[in-house]
Amino acid sequence: MFSKILIANRGEIAVRIIRACREMGISTVAIYSKADKNAMHVQLADESYCVGGNRVADSYLNIPAILTVAVESGAQAIHPGYGLLSENAKFVKLCEQCNINFIGPTSDMIAMLGDKDMARKTMRAAGVPVTPGCDVVEDLEVAKAEAERIGFPLLIKARSGGGGRGIRKVEVIEQFEEAFLSASAEAKAAFGDGACYIEKFIHPVKHIEMQLLCDKYNNIICLGERECSVQRKNQKMIEESPSPALDEKTRKKMMAAAVKAAKAVNYVNAGTVEFLLDMDNNFYFMEMNTRLQVEHGVTEMVTGLDIVQWQIRIAAGARLTRTQDSIFTHGNVIECRINAENPEKGYRPSCGTIRRLHTPGGSFVRFDTAVYQDYVVPPYYDSMIGKLIVQARSRAEAIRKMKMALSELTIDGIDINRDILAEILSDDRFVSGEYTTDFMVDFEQERKDAYKIEKESRE
Ligand code: ADP
Ligand code: ADP
Ligand code: MG
C-alpha cells in the first residue's frame, strides 16, 4: 500500500480524497493556488505546496510544478479527483515515466476513451449499442450528406469534447454548416482538436450511467446506476439511485453492457459508462468517464462501498474482494449539487465571504464540502461548493428527507441554488420519476410563465 499520496485537486473532492487517505493511514500532500492558501484541503493535508497563481492554468493544471512537488515530497501516487488533470492522458503518461502511480486507468486507456470517436468504434465492435450516427467527418459536404442520412434533429459533437463543450444541436439542414463550423472552432479552442462527428438526437431521453470498479486482474464489479437526467446546459444538478425509470430487466442488460464496455478496453480502476435510455427502453453508449465522478457519493451510500478507498487499493495492486453477487443496494439515495450561483439571475456565479454556515446532519445525511464559516469563495473556480446526499427506505421518503435537509442548509454571504433545488423536488414530474433530460428546460419555462401571470394579475 502507498504511504503518501498527492492530491492534485481542490475543493470538496480534494477534501473527500484526503479523508479516504487518512482513514487508510496514508499521509497526504496537498497542492494549492495562491487564492486557495486558506482552503480546507490545505488545512487537512499533512503537507501542502503552492503550485502557482489563481487561474487553474497556472496552478492546478501546472504539470511541471505538480510533478516536482510529487517527486520532492516523496509521494508514491497521485489522485487527480475529477475535472482538471483527471482525464489528461499526457499528464498520466508523465506520471508513468516518473514512476508515480496515477490513481486511475493508464494513459493509453484515457487517450482511447477520451477520443469519443475511437470509443464509439471500439464499443460498436465489442457489441455495445452506441447512439446511431457517423464517425469523424472532416469535409463539410461529406458531413452534410451524413447529416441527411442520419436525419434531424441531430447533434454535432467534438471528438475531444467534454464538460458539455463542443456540442451543437441542429434542427434543419439550413443550420448545419454554421453549427458544424462553430462546434469545430469551439473544440479547437478548448481542446486543441476541432474534429467532429454526428449523432442522432435521441428524444425524449434519460441520462443513466453505470458505476464500475475494475482491478488489475480482470475482475469487474458494477455498482449499479445513477439517474442524472436533471441537467441544465449539460451540467447535472440532481442525481439519484436506483433510477425510478429502470425495470429489473433493463437494469441487468445495462449493467452487462457496461461490464462489456470495460472488458473491451481492459479497463482498470473506477470508471463510469454513460448511457442514453429512450422511452422504449433502448439504451445507447454515450461515453466512458475514466475517473472518479462528481456524483460517486450516491453510489457509495446506496451500496455501502467506499469508491475512493477502492480506487487507491486497486492502484496499489489489490484485488477486489467483492464479487457481483455480494453487491446490494439499500433504499433510495438522492444528491443535490449545491452551487454558489443565483438561479434568479441566470445562474450567475457568486463569490465572497461565508458569514454564517449551518450544514444539515442526522442519520443518513451526508454533506461533502470544503467551505467553512468565514471562508472566502474565490471567483476563479467551479461554482459547485458542496454535495448534499440523503438516503431513505423509499424514494418518496428520500425526497422528503432531502427537502428537510435543504431547508436546514444555511450559507449566508453568497448566493446559492438551494431554493430552486427544493422547488424541483416538489415538481410533479420529478416526483413521478418520469422526468427526462428536457426536465429543466420545461421547468424553467413554466416558472417564467407563472411569474408573468402573477405579475400581470398584480398590475
Ligand atoms: P460528472 O458526471 O462527474 O459531473 P462532468 O462532465 O460534469 O462529469 O465533469 C466533471 C467536472 O470536470 C466538471 O467540473 C467539468 O467542467 C469538468 N470537465 C469535464 N470534462 C472536461 C474536460 N474535457 N476538460 C476540462 N474539464 C472537464
Ligand atoms: P460531455 O463529454 O460533454 O459530457 P456527452 O456526450 O456526455 O458530452 O453529452 C452531454 C449530455 O448531452 C448528455 O448528458 C445528454 O444529456 C446529452 N446528449 C448527448 N448525446 C445525446 C444524444 N445523442 N441525444 C440526446 N441527448 C444527448
Ligand atoms: Mg458526459
Short mmCIF file of C-alpha atoms and ligand atoms in Angstrom, two decimals:
data_model
loop_
_atom_site.label_atom_id
_atom_site.label_comp_id
_atom_site.label_asym_id
_atom_site.label_seq_id
_atom_site.Cartn_x
_atom_site.Cartn_y
_atom_site.Cartn_z
CA MET A 1 0.00 0.00 0.00
CA PHE A 2 1.10 3.58 -0.57
CA SER A 3 2.33 5.57 2.40
CA LYS A 4 1.98 9.02 0.80
CA ILE A 5 -0.41 10.36 -1.84
CA LEU A 6 -0.51 13.72 -3.57
CA ILE A 7 -3.99 15.08 -4.25
CA ALA A 8 -3.96 17.07 -7.50
CA ASN A 9 -7.23 18.88 -6.97
CA ARG A 10 -9.05 21.40 -4.77
CA GLY A 11 -12.42 21.97 -3.12
CA GLU A 12 -14.77 19.30 -1.86
CA ILE A 13 -13.21 16.49 -3.88
CA ALA A 14 -9.71 17.15 -2.52
CA VAL A 15 -11.18 17.02 1.00
CA ARG A 16 -13.07 13.81 0.15
CA ILE A 17 -9.85 12.13 -1.06
CA ILE A 18 -7.79 13.35 1.91
CA ARG A 19 -10.40 11.80 4.23
CA ALA A 20 -10.09 8.43 2.47
CA CYS A 21 -6.28 8.58 2.75
CA ARG A 22 -6.41 9.43 6.45
CA GLU A 23 -8.84 6.59 7.11
CA MET A 24 -6.36 4.27 5.41
CA GLY A 25 -3.35 5.61 7.34
CA ILE A 26 -1.81 7.21 4.25
CA SER A 27 -0.14 10.65 4.53
CA THR A 28 -1.35 13.36 2.22
CA VAL A 29 0.25 16.09 0.13
CA ALA A 30 -1.97 18.98 -0.99
CA ILE A 31 -1.24 21.42 -3.78
CA TYR A 32 -2.88 24.82 -3.98
CA SER A 33 -3.11 28.07 -5.90
CA LYS A 34 -2.39 31.46 -4.30
CA ALA A 35 -6.14 32.07 -3.91
CA ASP A 36 -6.52 28.75 -2.07
CA LYS A 37 -3.90 29.22 0.64
CA ASN A 38 -6.58 29.13 3.36
CA ALA A 39 -8.59 26.34 1.73
CA MET A 40 -9.86 23.38 3.73
CA HIS A 41 -7.87 20.82 1.73
CA VAL A 42 -4.66 22.69 2.57
CA GLN A 43 -5.53 22.67 6.27
CA LEU A 44 -6.37 18.96 6.34
CA ALA A 45 -3.37 17.65 4.43
CA ASP A 46 -0.14 16.65 6.18
CA GLU A 47 1.93 18.75 3.76
CA SER A 48 0.96 21.39 1.26
CA TYR A 49 2.68 23.28 -1.53
CA CYS A 50 1.69 26.30 -3.58
CA VAL A 51 1.99 25.41 -7.27
CA GLY A 52 1.14 28.76 -8.84
CA GLY A 53 -1.27 31.61 -9.41
CA ASN A 54 -5.02 31.82 -9.15
CA ARG A 55 -6.03 30.65 -12.59
CA VAL A 56 -6.15 26.85 -12.95
CA ALA A 57 -3.85 27.07 -15.96
CA ASP A 58 -1.18 28.49 -13.65
CA SER A 59 -1.67 26.09 -10.72
CA TYR A 60 -3.95 23.04 -10.79
CA LEU A 61 -3.04 22.42 -14.44
CA ASN A 62 0.63 23.30 -13.94
CA ILE A 63 2.03 19.86 -14.72
CA PRO A 64 5.76 20.59 -14.17
CA ALA A 65 5.07 22.19 -10.76
CA ILE A 66 2.78 19.35 -9.65
CA LEU A 67 5.18 16.61 -10.71
CA THR A 68 8.06 18.44 -8.99
CA VAL A 69 6.09 18.52 -5.72
CA ALA A 70 5.23 14.83 -6.10
CA VAL A 71 8.87 13.83 -6.59
CA GLU A 72 10.28 16.19 -3.94
CA SER A 73 7.72 15.21 -1.30
CA GLY A 74 8.21 11.50 -1.97
CA ALA A 75 4.57 10.85 -2.89
CA GLN A 76 4.19 7.41 -4.45
CA ALA A 77 0.86 8.13 -6.06
CA ILE A 78 -1.31 10.98 -7.37
CA HIS A 79 -5.07 11.10 -7.06
CA PRO A 80 -6.44 13.55 -9.65
CA GLY A 81 -10.06 13.80 -8.44
CA TYR A 82 -12.41 14.89 -11.28
CA GLY A 83 -12.03 17.64 -13.87
CA LEU A 84 -8.60 19.35 -14.06
CA LEU A 85 -5.92 16.75 -14.93
CA SER A 86 -8.05 13.66 -14.27
CA GLU A 87 -8.55 12.81 -17.94
CA ASN A 88 -5.35 14.30 -19.30
CA ALA A 89 -3.51 11.41 -20.98
CA LYS A 90 -0.32 13.47 -21.36
CA PHE A 91 -0.17 14.09 -17.61
CA VAL A 92 -0.80 10.43 -16.85
CA LYS A 93 1.95 9.42 -19.26
CA LEU A 94 4.37 11.74 -17.45
CA CYS A 95 3.38 10.20 -14.09
CA GLU A 96 4.12 6.78 -15.55
CA GLN A 97 7.51 8.00 -16.78
CA CYS A 98 8.32 9.48 -13.35
CA ASN A 99 7.37 6.20 -11.66
CA ILE A 100 4.48 7.80 -9.83
CA ASN A 101 1.31 5.75 -9.62
CA PHE A 102 -1.62 7.55 -11.19
CA ILE A 103 -4.79 6.57 -9.33
CA GLY A 104 -6.91 5.81 -12.35
CA PRO A 105 -6.54 3.93 -15.63
CA THR A 106 -3.41 4.00 -17.82
CA SER A 107 -2.62 6.88 -20.18
CA ASP A 108 -3.42 4.67 -23.17
CA MET A 109 -6.91 3.85 -21.89
CA ILE A 110 -7.60 7.52 -21.12
CA ALA A 111 -6.42 8.60 -24.56
CA MET A 112 -8.52 5.95 -26.23
CA LEU A 113 -11.74 6.60 -24.30
CA GLY A 114 -11.24 10.39 -24.33
CA ASP A 115 -11.38 10.19 -28.11
CA LYS A 116 -15.16 9.83 -28.40
CA ASP A 117 -14.92 8.71 -32.00
CA MET A 118 -12.47 5.93 -31.15
CA ALA A 119 -14.52 4.97 -28.10
CA ARG A 120 -17.67 4.63 -30.21
CA LYS A 121 -15.86 2.44 -32.75
CA THR A 122 -14.41 0.23 -30.01
CA MET A 123 -17.77 -0.18 -28.28
CA ARG A 124 -19.58 -0.90 -31.53
CA ALA A 125 -17.02 -3.60 -32.33
CA ALA A 126 -17.49 -5.09 -28.84
CA GLY A 127 -21.25 -5.32 -29.30
CA VAL A 128 -22.21 -2.45 -27.00
CA PRO A 129 -25.08 -0.43 -28.55
CA VAL A 130 -23.95 3.10 -29.47
CA THR A 131 -26.04 6.11 -30.50
CA PRO A 132 -26.76 5.98 -34.26
CA GLY A 133 -24.54 8.41 -36.14
CA CYS A 134 -21.30 8.53 -38.07
CA ASP A 135 -17.55 8.59 -37.48
CA VAL A 136 -15.46 11.77 -37.57
CA VAL A 137 -16.06 13.76 -40.76
CA GLU A 138 -13.57 16.40 -41.88
CA ASP A 139 -15.20 17.57 -45.08
CA LEU A 140 -18.26 19.84 -44.84
CA GLU A 141 -20.01 18.38 -47.90
CA VAL A 142 -19.49 14.82 -46.67
CA ALA A 143 -20.76 15.90 -43.25
CA LYS A 144 -23.90 17.39 -44.81
CA ALA A 145 -24.56 14.14 -46.66
CA GLU A 146 -24.10 12.16 -43.44
CA ALA A 147 -26.45 14.56 -41.65
CA GLU A 148 -29.19 13.94 -44.24
CA ARG A 149 -28.68 10.20 -43.86
CA ILE A 150 -28.83 10.28 -40.03
CA GLY A 151 -31.82 12.65 -40.01
CA PHE A 152 -32.81 15.68 -37.94
CA PRO A 153 -32.64 16.77 -35.22
CA LEU A 154 -29.05 15.70 -34.65
CA LEU A 155 -26.06 16.56 -32.51
CA ILE A 156 -22.66 17.60 -33.75
CA LYS A 157 -20.10 16.51 -31.17
CA ALA A 158 -16.40 17.19 -30.85
CA ARG A 159 -14.24 14.07 -30.74
CA SER A 160 -12.18 15.53 -27.88
CA GLY A 161 -15.11 17.32 -26.19
CA GLY A 162 -16.09 17.19 -22.55
CA GLY A 163 -17.99 19.11 -19.89
CA GLY A 164 -20.74 19.86 -22.42
CA ARG A 165 -18.45 21.81 -24.74
CA GLY A 166 -18.17 21.30 -28.49
CA ILE A 167 -21.78 20.09 -28.81
CA ARG A 168 -24.34 21.66 -31.19
CA LYS A 169 -27.94 20.64 -31.78
CA VAL A 170 -29.14 21.05 -35.35
CA GLU A 171 -32.84 21.03 -36.25
CA VAL A 172 -32.72 21.53 -40.04
CA ILE A 173 -30.10 21.21 -42.75
CA GLU A 174 -30.04 25.00 -43.26
CA GLN A 175 -28.47 25.37 -39.79
CA PHE A 176 -25.94 22.64 -40.31
CA GLU A 177 -23.00 24.45 -41.87
CA GLU A 178 -22.84 27.20 -39.25
CA ALA A 179 -23.25 24.72 -36.37
CA PHE A 180 -20.60 22.39 -37.76
CA LEU A 181 -18.07 25.20 -38.12
CA SER A 182 -18.80 26.69 -34.70
CA ALA A 183 -18.67 23.32 -32.88
CA SER A 184 -15.36 22.66 -34.55
CA ALA A 185 -14.00 26.12 -33.69
CA GLU A 186 -15.11 25.82 -30.05
CA ALA A 187 -13.50 22.38 -29.75
CA LYS A 188 -10.33 23.60 -31.44
CA ALA A 189 -10.06 26.46 -28.94
CA ALA A 190 -10.95 24.38 -25.85
CA PHE A 191 -9.31 21.05 -26.63
CA GLY A 192 -6.84 21.79 -29.43
CA ASP A 193 -8.75 19.44 -31.72
CA GLY A 194 -11.58 20.56 -33.96
CA ALA A 195 -12.59 17.12 -35.31
CA CYS A 196 -16.34 16.45 -35.04
CA TYR A 197 -18.81 13.64 -35.67
CA ILE A 198 -22.58 13.43 -35.77
CA GLU A 199 -25.08 11.60 -33.58
CA LYS A 200 -28.80 11.23 -33.90
CA PHE A 201 -30.54 13.38 -31.29
CA ILE A 202 -32.47 10.91 -29.17
CA HIS A 203 -35.58 12.49 -27.73
CA PRO A 204 -37.11 12.28 -25.17
CA VAL A 205 -34.29 10.58 -23.33
CA LYS A 206 -32.87 9.85 -19.91
CA HIS A 207 -29.22 10.05 -18.87
CA ILE A 208 -28.38 6.92 -16.91
CA GLU A 209 -24.84 5.89 -16.01
CA MET A 210 -23.30 2.74 -14.59
CA GLN A 211 -20.53 2.80 -11.98
CA LEU A 212 -17.76 0.22 -12.37
CA LEU A 213 -14.80 -0.92 -10.31
CA CYS A 214 -12.16 -2.95 -12.13
CA ASP A 215 -8.98 -4.35 -10.59
CA LYS A 216 -5.75 -5.19 -12.42
CA TYR A 217 -6.67 -8.88 -12.61
CA ASN A 218 -9.72 -8.61 -14.90
CA ASN A 219 -12.22 -8.63 -12.05
CA ILE A 220 -15.05 -6.21 -12.66
CA ILE A 221 -17.99 -5.26 -10.50
CA CYS A 222 -20.83 -2.97 -11.47
CA LEU A 223 -22.23 -0.91 -8.60
CA GLY A 224 -25.46 -0.11 -10.40
CA GLU A 225 -26.79 3.04 -11.94
CA ARG A 226 -27.19 6.71 -11.27
CA GLU A 227 -30.05 8.62 -12.87
CA CYS A 228 -28.71 12.04 -13.94
CA SER A 229 -31.42 13.50 -16.18
CA VAL A 230 -31.90 16.68 -14.15
CA GLN A 231 -29.38 18.76 -16.10
CA ARG A 232 -29.04 22.38 -17.05
CA LYS A 233 -26.85 23.09 -20.09
CA ASN A 234 -25.40 19.57 -19.84
CA GLN A 235 -24.43 20.13 -16.18
CA LYS A 236 -26.01 17.73 -13.75
CA MET A 237 -27.96 19.22 -10.83
CA ILE A 238 -29.62 16.27 -9.07
CA GLU A 239 -28.69 12.59 -9.22
CA GLU A 240 -30.33 9.53 -7.74
CA SER A 241 -30.01 5.78 -7.41
CA PRO A 242 -31.79 3.49 -8.10
CA SER A 243 -33.28 5.15 -11.18
CA PRO A 244 -37.07 5.26 -10.92
CA ALA A 245 -37.18 4.55 -14.67
CA LEU A 246 -35.37 1.23 -14.80
CA ASP A 247 -37.12 -2.12 -14.58
CA GLU A 248 -35.04 -5.03 -13.36
CA LYS A 249 -34.64 -6.50 -16.84
CA THR A 250 -33.32 -3.28 -18.41
CA ARG A 251 -31.06 -2.65 -15.41
CA LYS A 252 -29.47 -6.11 -15.82
CA LYS A 253 -28.97 -5.51 -19.55
CA MET A 254 -27.37 -2.11 -18.99
CA MET A 255 -25.11 -3.46 -16.26
CA ALA A 256 -23.99 -6.25 -18.59
CA ALA A 257 -23.33 -3.72 -21.37
CA ALA A 258 -21.25 -1.57 -19.00
CA VAL A 259 -19.17 -4.58 -17.98
CA LYS A 260 -18.75 -5.49 -21.66
CA ALA A 261 -17.57 -1.92 -22.37
CA ALA A 262 -14.94 -2.13 -19.62
CA LYS A 263 -13.78 -5.54 -20.80
CA ALA A 264 -13.44 -4.28 -24.37
CA VAL A 265 -10.66 -1.91 -23.27
CA ASN A 266 -9.25 -3.97 -20.35
CA TYR A 267 -10.31 -1.11 -18.11
CA VAL A 268 -8.69 -0.68 -14.69
CA ASN A 269 -9.83 1.38 -11.66
CA ALA A 270 -13.14 3.22 -11.17
CA GLY A 271 -15.00 4.28 -14.29
CA THR A 272 -18.46 5.27 -15.41
CA VAL A 273 -20.29 4.28 -18.56
CA GLU A 274 -22.86 6.89 -19.60
CA PHE A 275 -25.92 5.70 -21.49
CA LEU A 276 -28.94 7.33 -23.06
CA LEU A 277 -32.18 5.46 -22.38
CA ASP A 278 -35.14 6.13 -24.65
CA MET A 279 -38.84 5.70 -23.87
CA ASP A 280 -38.86 2.17 -25.33
CA ASN A 281 -36.08 1.01 -23.01
CA ASN A 282 -33.46 1.07 -25.78
CA PHE A 283 -30.14 2.28 -24.47
CA TYR A 284 -27.05 3.62 -26.18
CA PHE A 285 -23.44 4.05 -25.07
CA MET A 286 -22.62 7.75 -24.90
CA GLU A 287 -19.17 7.87 -23.35
CA MET A 288 -16.99 6.39 -20.65
CA ASN A 289 -15.66 8.71 -17.94
CA THR A 290 -12.25 7.41 -16.92
CA ARG A 291 -12.22 8.97 -13.47
CA LEU A 292 -14.00 9.44 -10.20
CA GLN A 293 -17.32 11.10 -10.87
CA VAL A 294 -18.73 14.10 -9.01
CA GLU A 295 -21.77 12.03 -8.02
CA HIS A 296 -19.87 8.94 -6.81
CA GLY A 297 -21.20 9.50 -3.28
CA VAL A 298 -24.68 8.45 -4.43
CA THR A 299 -23.38 5.01 -5.27
CA GLU A 300 -21.31 4.86 -2.09
CA MET A 301 -24.40 5.45 0.02
CA VAL A 302 -26.67 3.08 -1.85
CA THR A 303 -24.11 0.21 -1.94
CA GLY A 304 -22.10 0.88 1.22
CA LEU A 305 -18.78 0.70 -0.66
CA ASP A 306 -16.13 3.41 -0.47
CA ILE A 307 -15.22 4.08 -4.12
CA VAL A 308 -12.26 6.36 -3.35
CA GLN A 309 -10.68 3.82 -1.00
CA TRP A 310 -11.16 1.17 -3.66
CA GLN A 311 -9.51 3.41 -6.27
CA ILE A 312 -6.46 3.67 -4.04
CA ARG A 313 -6.36 -0.07 -3.27
CA ILE A 314 -6.74 -1.00 -6.94
CA ALA A 315 -3.93 1.39 -7.95
CA ALA A 316 -1.72 -0.21 -5.30
CA GLY A 317 -2.35 -3.62 -6.86
CA ALA A 318 -5.02 -5.03 -4.56
CA ARG A 319 -7.69 -7.42 -5.76
CA LEU A 320 -11.39 -6.69 -5.49
CA THR A 321 -12.66 -8.66 -2.50
CA ARG A 322 -16.28 -8.26 -3.50
CA THR A 323 -17.99 -10.13 -6.31
CA GLN A 324 -21.04 -9.05 -8.25
CA ASP A 325 -23.27 -11.37 -6.17
CA SER A 326 -22.32 -9.53 -2.99
CA ILE A 327 -23.34 -6.07 -4.22
CA PHE A 328 -26.69 -4.98 -2.81
CA THR A 329 -28.40 -1.63 -2.80
CA HIS A 330 -30.28 -0.22 0.15
CA GLY A 331 -33.25 2.07 -0.28
CA ASN A 332 -33.08 5.25 -2.33
CA VAL A 333 -30.36 7.89 -2.44
CA ILE A 334 -30.65 11.42 -3.84
CA GLU A 335 -27.91 14.02 -4.30
CA CYS A 336 -28.26 17.78 -4.84
CA ARG A 337 -25.30 19.78 -6.09
CA ILE A 338 -25.02 22.98 -4.08
CA ASN A 339 -23.67 25.75 -6.29
CA ALA A 340 -22.57 29.28 -5.46
CA GLU A 341 -24.81 30.92 -8.06
CA ASN A 342 -28.03 32.86 -8.41
CA PRO A 343 -30.72 30.98 -10.39
CA GLU A 344 -32.89 34.12 -10.43
CA LYS A 345 -30.15 35.99 -12.27
CA GLY A 346 -29.39 33.48 -15.00
CA TYR A 347 -27.38 31.27 -12.62
CA ARG A 348 -24.76 33.97 -12.30
CA PRO A 349 -21.83 32.60 -10.26
CA SER A 350 -21.44 34.14 -6.82
CA CYS A 351 -18.35 34.60 -4.66
CA GLY A 352 -17.44 36.26 -1.38
CA THR A 353 -17.25 35.55 2.33
CA ILE A 354 -19.45 32.96 4.01
CA ARG A 355 -20.78 34.83 7.03
CA ARG A 356 -22.86 32.10 8.57
CA LEU A 357 -22.87 28.39 7.87
CA HIS A 358 -25.12 25.64 9.09
CA THR A 359 -24.98 22.26 7.41
CA PRO A 360 -27.70 19.64 7.74
CA GLY A 361 -26.96 16.42 9.58
CA GLY A 362 -28.73 13.50 11.16
CA SER A 363 -28.90 9.86 10.16
CA PHE A 364 -28.28 9.02 6.51
CA VAL A 365 -27.44 12.60 5.56
CA ARG A 366 -24.05 13.36 4.01
CA PHE A 367 -22.71 16.78 3.10
CA ASP A 368 -19.44 16.84 1.18
CA THR A 369 -17.97 20.31 1.12
CA ALA A 370 -14.80 22.30 1.64
CA VAL A 371 -16.43 25.51 2.86
CA TYR A 372 -16.45 26.77 6.44
CA GLN A 373 -17.58 29.88 8.30
CA ASP A 374 -15.57 32.97 7.18
CA TYR A 375 -14.25 31.08 4.16
CA VAL A 376 -13.98 33.30 1.09
CA VAL A 377 -15.35 31.62 -2.04
CA PRO A 378 -12.89 32.68 -4.76
CA PRO A 379 -14.12 33.72 -8.21
CA TYR A 380 -11.66 31.57 -10.16
CA TYR A 381 -13.12 28.08 -9.91
CA ASP A 382 -16.14 25.86 -10.47
CA SER A 383 -19.27 27.13 -8.71
CA MET A 384 -20.08 23.80 -7.07
CA ILE A 385 -19.31 24.17 -3.35
CA GLY A 386 -20.99 21.13 -1.89
CA LYS A 387 -22.99 17.97 -2.42
CA LEU A 388 -25.89 17.09 -0.19
CA ILE A 389 -26.76 13.39 -0.22
CA VAL A 390 -29.55 11.62 1.65
CA GLN A 391 -30.70 8.04 1.90
CA ALA A 392 -34.08 6.64 2.89
CA ARG A 393 -36.10 3.44 2.58
CA SER A 394 -38.23 4.67 -0.31
CA ARG A 395 -37.96 7.33 -2.99
CA ALA A 396 -40.81 9.35 -1.51
CA GLU A 397 -39.07 9.34 1.86
CA ALA A 398 -35.74 10.31 0.29
CA ILE A 399 -37.39 13.29 -1.43
CA ARG A 400 -38.94 14.38 1.88
CA LYS A 401 -35.66 13.96 3.68
CA MET A 402 -33.79 15.98 1.05
CA LYS A 403 -36.31 18.81 1.28
CA MET A 404 -35.89 18.87 5.03
CA ALA A 405 -32.10 18.81 4.76
CA LEU A 406 -32.14 21.62 2.17
CA SER A 407 -34.37 23.74 4.39
CA GLU A 408 -31.76 23.42 7.16
CA LEU A 409 -28.82 24.33 4.96
CA THR A 410 -27.75 27.91 5.64
CA ILE A 411 -24.93 29.56 3.76
CA ASP A 412 -25.15 33.34 4.27
CA GLY A 413 -22.97 35.85 2.45
CA ILE A 414 -23.12 34.30 -1.02
CA ASP A 415 -25.93 33.24 -3.37
CA ILE A 416 -26.67 29.53 -3.56
CA ASN A 417 -29.10 27.45 -5.61
CA ARG A 418 -30.82 25.90 -2.57
CA ASP A 419 -34.34 27.15 -3.21
CA ILE A 420 -34.54 26.08 -6.82
CA LEU A 421 -33.41 22.58 -5.83
CA ALA A 422 -36.24 22.42 -3.29
CA GLU A 423 -38.70 23.55 -5.98
CA ILE A 424 -37.50 20.83 -8.33
CA LEU A 425 -38.00 18.21 -5.62
CA SER A 426 -41.66 19.33 -5.33
CA ASP A 427 -42.30 19.29 -9.08
CA ASP A 428 -44.85 16.66 -10.14
CA ARG A 429 -42.65 15.31 -12.92
CA PHE A 430 -39.70 14.89 -10.62
CA VAL A 431 -41.90 13.25 -8.00
CA SER A 432 -43.36 10.87 -10.60
CA GLY A 433 -39.84 9.74 -11.52
CA GLU A 434 -40.74 10.03 -15.19
CA TYR A 435 -38.54 13.00 -15.97
CA THR A 436 -36.15 13.19 -18.93
CA THR A 437 -33.26 15.48 -19.88
CA ASP A 438 -35.93 18.01 -21.01
CA PHE A 439 -36.93 18.48 -17.40
CA MET A 440 -35.02 21.67 -16.62
CA VAL A 441 -35.97 23.45 -19.86
CA ASP A 442 -39.68 22.79 -19.21
CA PHE A 443 -39.32 23.60 -15.52
CA GLU A 444 -37.72 26.97 -16.20
CA GLN A 445 -40.24 27.84 -18.91
CA GLU A 446 -43.17 27.07 -16.61
CA ARG A 447 -41.58 29.11 -13.86
CA LYS A 448 -41.19 32.08 -16.20
CA ASP A 449 -44.81 31.75 -17.37
CA ALA A 450 -46.07 31.53 -13.80
CA TYR A 451 -44.10 34.63 -12.90
CA LYS A 452 -45.56 36.52 -15.87
CA ILE A 453 -49.13 35.56 -14.95
CA GLU A 454 -48.55 36.58 -11.36
CA LYS A 455 -47.08 39.91 -12.44
CA GLU A 456 -49.95 40.61 -14.84
CA SER A 457 -52.57 39.85 -12.20
CA ARG A 458 -50.85 42.24 -9.83
CA GLU A 459 -50.84 45.07 -12.37
P1 ADP B 1 -19.64 14.38 -13.82
O1 ADP B 1 -20.56 13.36 -14.36
O2 ADP B 1 -18.58 13.83 -12.95
O3 ADP B 1 -20.37 15.54 -13.24
P2 ADP B 1 -18.86 16.30 -15.75
O4 ADP B 1 -18.89 16.04 -17.22
O5 ADP B 1 -19.90 17.23 -15.20
O6 ADP B 1 -18.91 14.88 -15.08
O7 ADP B 1 -17.41 16.82 -15.37
C1 ADP B 1 -16.92 16.95 -14.04
C2 ADP B 1 -16.02 18.14 -13.95
O8 ADP B 1 -14.99 18.04 -14.89
C3 ADP B 1 -16.75 19.45 -14.24
O9 ADP B 1 -16.20 20.45 -13.43
C4 ADP B 1 -16.43 19.68 -15.71
O10 ADP B 1 -16.49 21.05 -16.02
C5 ADP B 1 -15.03 19.13 -15.79
N1 ADP B 1 -14.69 18.57 -17.11
C6 ADP B 1 -15.31 17.57 -17.76
N2 ADP B 1 -14.70 17.28 -18.91
C7 ADP B 1 -13.65 18.12 -19.01
C8 ADP B 1 -12.60 18.33 -19.97
N3 ADP B 1 -12.50 17.60 -21.07
N4 ADP B 1 -11.68 19.28 -19.72
C9 ADP B 1 -11.76 20.03 -18.61
N5 ADP B 1 -12.70 19.88 -17.67
C10 ADP B 1 -13.64 18.95 -17.86
P1 ADP B 2 -19.74 15.53 -22.38
O1 ADP B 2 -18.49 14.77 -22.65
O2 ADP B 2 -19.60 16.98 -22.64
O3 ADP B 2 -20.33 15.17 -21.05
P2 ADP B 2 -21.77 13.85 -23.62
O4 ADP B 2 -21.52 13.18 -24.92
O5 ADP B 2 -21.68 13.01 -22.39
O6 ADP B 2 -20.77 15.08 -23.52
O7 ADP B 2 -23.19 14.58 -23.69
C1 ADP B 2 -23.59 15.54 -22.73
C2 ADP B 2 -25.10 15.48 -22.49
O8 ADP B 2 -25.84 15.76 -23.71
C3 ADP B 2 -25.61 14.13 -22.03
O9 ADP B 2 -25.57 14.00 -20.63
C4 ADP B 2 -27.04 14.10 -22.57
O10 ADP B 2 -27.92 14.75 -21.67
C5 ADP B 2 -26.97 14.91 -23.84
N1 ADP B 2 -26.80 14.07 -25.05
C6 ADP B 2 -25.62 13.59 -25.50
N2 ADP B 2 -25.79 12.85 -26.63
C7 ADP B 2 -27.10 12.88 -26.91
C8 ADP B 2 -27.91 12.32 -27.98
N3 ADP B 2 -27.37 11.61 -28.98
N4 ADP B 2 -29.24 12.55 -27.94
C9 ADP B 2 -29.79 13.29 -26.96
N5 ADP B 2 -29.10 13.84 -25.95
C10 ADP B 2 -27.77 13.65 -25.91
MG MG B 3 -20.86 13.18 -20.44
#
